[in-house]
Amino acid sequence: MPKVLVILGRQGSGKGTQAALLAERYGVIHISTGDMLRAAVAAGTELGLRAKAVMDVGNLVGDDIMIGIVDERLSSDDIQANGVLLDGFPRTTAQADALARILGGSGPDLAINLDVPIAEVTKRMLARGRGDDTTEAIARRLDLYEAETAPLLEWFEARDCLSVVDGLGTEEEVFARLSQVIDTR
Ligand code: AMP
């Protein structure tokens, strides 16, 4: 089995930026399901057309679709050879259960929760001004995070692979904290 790392965090926590830096440092493949969906939207594929409407209002794309996409991607040679850092997946308990099935029954090697308070991520998302960052969509995504994704922290804790990292501070400070957690694991 390749090395499997997961990074969790509210939208706007900086996890996408940090995931890209970590993937480079540890030589694993960075898989962002949000980026994959945005690429599908930009390419105008059938998946993209379906996903766009869901993403625009801040809802989650269906578990079956997401699990299918990730399952297929994880079986590719580059990931089998180098390992993977999952960013944005799993986001629901059903997705986490599916991931465990894909991995042959176990959890990932390590799941990091990049922790940034709600007030701070809201401020950051409004400042980045992405197309899907309307006030309503931001509020909806944060609600869904608490309802659907926060329970995953217990899922990972039960499998003894959860670490929580403070996501406040400069990019360099946060990267140093994340690297230390991975190095000591
Ligand atoms: P992100 O770039 O991770 O913030 O994802 C952007 C949007 O893509 C989310 O608001 C969801 O609509 C959708 N999305 C990304 N990953 C998932 C996932 N694992 N499950 C469901 N929806 C997802």
Coordinates of C-alpha atoms and ligand atoms in Angstrom, one line a residue:
M1 CA 0.0 0.0 0.0
P2 CA 1.3 3.5 -0.8
K3 CA 1.6 6.1 1.9
V4 CA -1.8 7.9 2.3
L5 CA -2.0 11.3 4.1
V6 CA -5.2 13.3 4.5
I7 CA -5.4 17.0 5.2
L8 CA -8.7 18.4 6.7
G9 CA -9.7 21.9 7.5
R10 CA -12.4 24.4 6.9
Q11 CA -12.4 26.1 3.5
G12 CA -10.1 29.1 3.8
S13 CA -7.9 27.3 6.3
G14 CA -5.0 27.4 3.8
K15 CA -5.0 23.6 3.4
G16 CA -4.8 23.8 -0.4
T17 CA -1.6 25.9 -0.3
Q18 CA -0.1 23.8 2.5
A19 CA -1.0 20.6 0.8
A20 CA 0.8 21.6 -2.4
L21 CA 4.0 22.5 -0.3
L22 CA 3.8 19.3 1.7
A23 CA 3.3 17.1 -1.4
E24 CA 6.5 18.6 -2.9
R25 CA 8.5 18.2 0.3
Y26 CA 7.4 14.6 0.9
G27 CA 7.3 13.5 -2.7
V28 CA 3.7 12.4 -2.6
I29 CA 1.0 13.2 -5.2
H30 CA -1.3 16.0 -4.2
I31 CA -5.0 15.2 -5.0
S32 CA -7.4 18.1 -4.5
T33 CA -11.0 17.0 -5.2
G34 CA -12.0 20.7 -5.4
D35 CA -9.3 21.3 -8.1
M36 CA -10.5 18.1 -10.0
L37 CA -14.0 19.4 -10.0
R38 CA -13.0 22.9 -11.0
A39 CA -11.0 21.4 -13.9
A40 CA -14.1 19.4 -15.0
V41 CA -16.2 22.6 -14.8
A42 CA -13.6 24.4 -16.9
A43 CA -13.5 21.6 -19.5
G44 CA -17.3 21.5 -19.7
T45 CA -17.5 17.7 -19.1
E46 CA -20.8 16.1 -18.0
L47 CA -19.4 15.8 -14.5
G48 CA -18.4 19.5 -14.6
L49 CA -21.9 20.6 -15.7
R50 CA -23.4 18.6 -12.8
A51 CA -20.9 19.7 -10.3
K52 CA -21.0 23.4 -11.1
A53 CA -24.6 23.9 -9.9
V54 CA -23.9 22.2 -6.7
M55 CA -20.6 24.0 -6.0
D56 CA -22.0 27.4 -6.8
V57 CA -24.4 27.2 -3.9
G58 CA -21.9 25.7 -1.6
N59 CA -23.4 22.2 -1.4
L60 CA -21.4 19.0 -1.5
V61 CA -21.2 16.9 -4.7
G62 CA -22.8 13.5 -4.1
D63 CA -20.8 10.8 -2.3
D64 CA -21.1 8.2 -5.1
I65 CA -19.7 10.6 -7.7
M66 CA -16.8 11.7 -5.4
I67 CA -16.0 8.1 -4.3
G68 CA -15.9 7.0 -7.9
I69 CA -13.5 9.8 -8.9
V70 CA -11.1 9.2 -6.0
D71 CA -11.2 5.5 -6.3
E72 CA -10.2 5.7 -9.9
R73 CA -7.5 8.3 -9.3
L74 CA -6.0 6.3 -6.4
S75 CA -5.4 3.3 -8.6
S76 CA -3.1 5.2 -10.9
D77 CA 0.6 4.2 -11.2
D78 CA 2.0 7.5 -9.9
I79 CA 0.0 7.2 -6.7
Q80 CA 0.8 3.6 -6.2
A81 CA 4.5 4.4 -6.6
N82 CA 4.7 7.7 -4.6
G83 CA 1.8 7.8 -2.2
V84 CA -0.8 10.5 -1.9
L85 CA -1.9 13.6 0.0
L86 CA -5.7 13.9 -0.1
D87 CA -7.0 17.4 0.1
G88 CA -10.8 17.9 0.3
F89 CA -11.5 14.2 0.6
P90 CA -13.0 12.5 2.6
R91 CA -15.6 15.1 3.5
T92 CA -18.3 12.8 4.9
T93 CA -18.4 9.7 6.9
A94 CA -19.6 7.8 3.9
Q95 CA -16.5 9.0 2.0
A96 CA -14.2 8.0 4.8
D97 CA -15.7 4.5 5.0
A98 CA -15.2 4.2 1.2
L99 CA -11.6 5.3 1.6
A100 CA -11.0 2.7 4.2
R101 CA -12.5 0.1 1.9
I102 CA -10.3 1.3 -1.0
L103 CA -7.3 1.0 1.3
G104 CA -8.1 -2.5 2.3
G105 CA -9.9 -1.8 5.5
S106 CA -7.6 0.6 7.3
G107 CA -7.5 4.4 7.8
P108 CA -4.9 6.6 6.2
D109 CA -1.4 6.7 7.7
L110 CA -2.0 10.2 9.0
A111 CA -4.9 12.7 9.0
I112 CA -4.1 16.3 9.9
N113 CA -6.8 18.8 10.9
L114 CA -5.5 22.2 10.0
D115 CA -7.5 24.2 12.5
V116 CA -8.5 27.8 11.8
P117 CA -11.5 29.4 13.6
I118 CA -14.7 30.2 11.7
A119 CA -14.4 34.0 12.0
E120 CA -10.9 33.9 10.5
V121 CA -11.7 31.6 7.5
T122 CA -14.7 33.7 6.7
K123 CA -12.5 36.8 6.5
R124 CA -10.0 35.0 4.3
M125 CA -12.6 33.6 1.9
L126 CA -14.2 37.0 1.4
A127 CA -10.7 38.5 0.7
R128 CA -9.7 35.8 -1.9
G129 CA -12.8 36.6 -4.0
R130 CA -13.2 33.3 -5.9
G131 CA -16.2 32.9 -8.1
D132 CA -18.0 30.5 -5.7
D133 CA -17.2 32.7 -2.6
T134 CA -20.4 34.5 -2.2
T135 CA -21.5 35.3 1.4
E136 CA -24.3 32.8 1.1
A137 CA -22.1 30.0 -0.3
I138 CA -19.4 30.6 2.3
A139 CA -22.0 30.4 5.1
R140 CA -23.5 27.2 3.6
R141 CA -20.1 25.6 3.2
L142 CA -19.1 26.3 6.8
D143 CA -22.4 24.9 8.0
L144 CA -21.9 21.8 6.0
Y145 CA -18.3 21.5 7.3
E146 CA -19.6 21.4 10.9
A147 CA -22.4 19.1 10.1
E148 CA -20.7 16.6 7.7
T149 CA -17.0 17.0 7.9
A150 CA -16.3 17.8 11.6
P151 CA -17.6 14.4 12.7
L152 CA -14.8 12.9 10.6
L153 CA -12.4 14.0 13.2
E154 CA -13.8 11.4 15.5
W155 CA -13.6 8.8 12.7
F156 CA -9.9 9.5 12.3
E157 CA -9.3 9.6 16.1
A158 CA -10.9 6.2 16.5
R159 CA -8.4 4.9 14.0
D160 CA -5.6 6.6 15.9
C161 CA -4.3 8.6 13.0
L162 CA -5.5 12.2 13.8
S163 CA -3.2 15.2 14.5
V164 CA -4.5 18.7 15.0
V165 CA -2.3 21.6 13.8
D166 CA -2.9 25.3 14.6
G167 CA -3.5 27.0 11.2
L168 CA -3.0 30.6 12.4
G169 CA 0.2 32.4 11.6
T170 CA 2.3 32.9 8.5
E171 CA 2.5 30.3 5.7
E172 CA 6.0 29.4 6.8
E173 CA 5.0 29.0 10.4
V174 CA 2.1 26.7 9.6
F175 CA 4.3 24.7 7.1
A176 CA 6.9 24.2 9.8
R177 CA 4.2 22.9 12.2
L178 CA 2.8 20.5 9.6
S179 CA 6.2 19.2 8.6
Q180 CA 7.1 18.5 12.3
V181 CA 3.9 16.5 12.7
I182 CA 4.6 14.4 9.6
D183 CA 8.3 13.9 10.6
T184 CA 7.5 12.7 14.1
R185 CA 4.8 10.3 12.9
Ligands
AMP1 P1 -12.6 22.8 -2.2 O1 -11.8 23.4 -3.3 O2 -12.1 21.6 -1.5 O3 -13.0 23.9 -1.2 O4 -14.0 22.3 -2.9 C1 -14.8 23.2 -3.7 C2 -16.2 22.5 -3.8 O5 -16.1 21.3 -4.5 C3 -16.9 22.2 -2.5 O6 -17.6 23.3 -2.0 C4 -17.8 21.1 -2.9 O7 -19.0 21.6 -3.6 C5 -17.0 20.3 -4.0 N1 -16.2 19.2 -3.4 C6 -14.9 19.1 -3.3 N2 -14.5 18.0 -2.7 C7 -15.6 17.3 -2.4 C8 -15.9 16.1 -1.7 N3 -15.0 15.3 -1.2 N4 -17.2 15.8 -1.5 C9 -18.2 16.6 -2.0 N5 -18.0 17.7 -2.6 C10 -16.7 18.1 -2.8

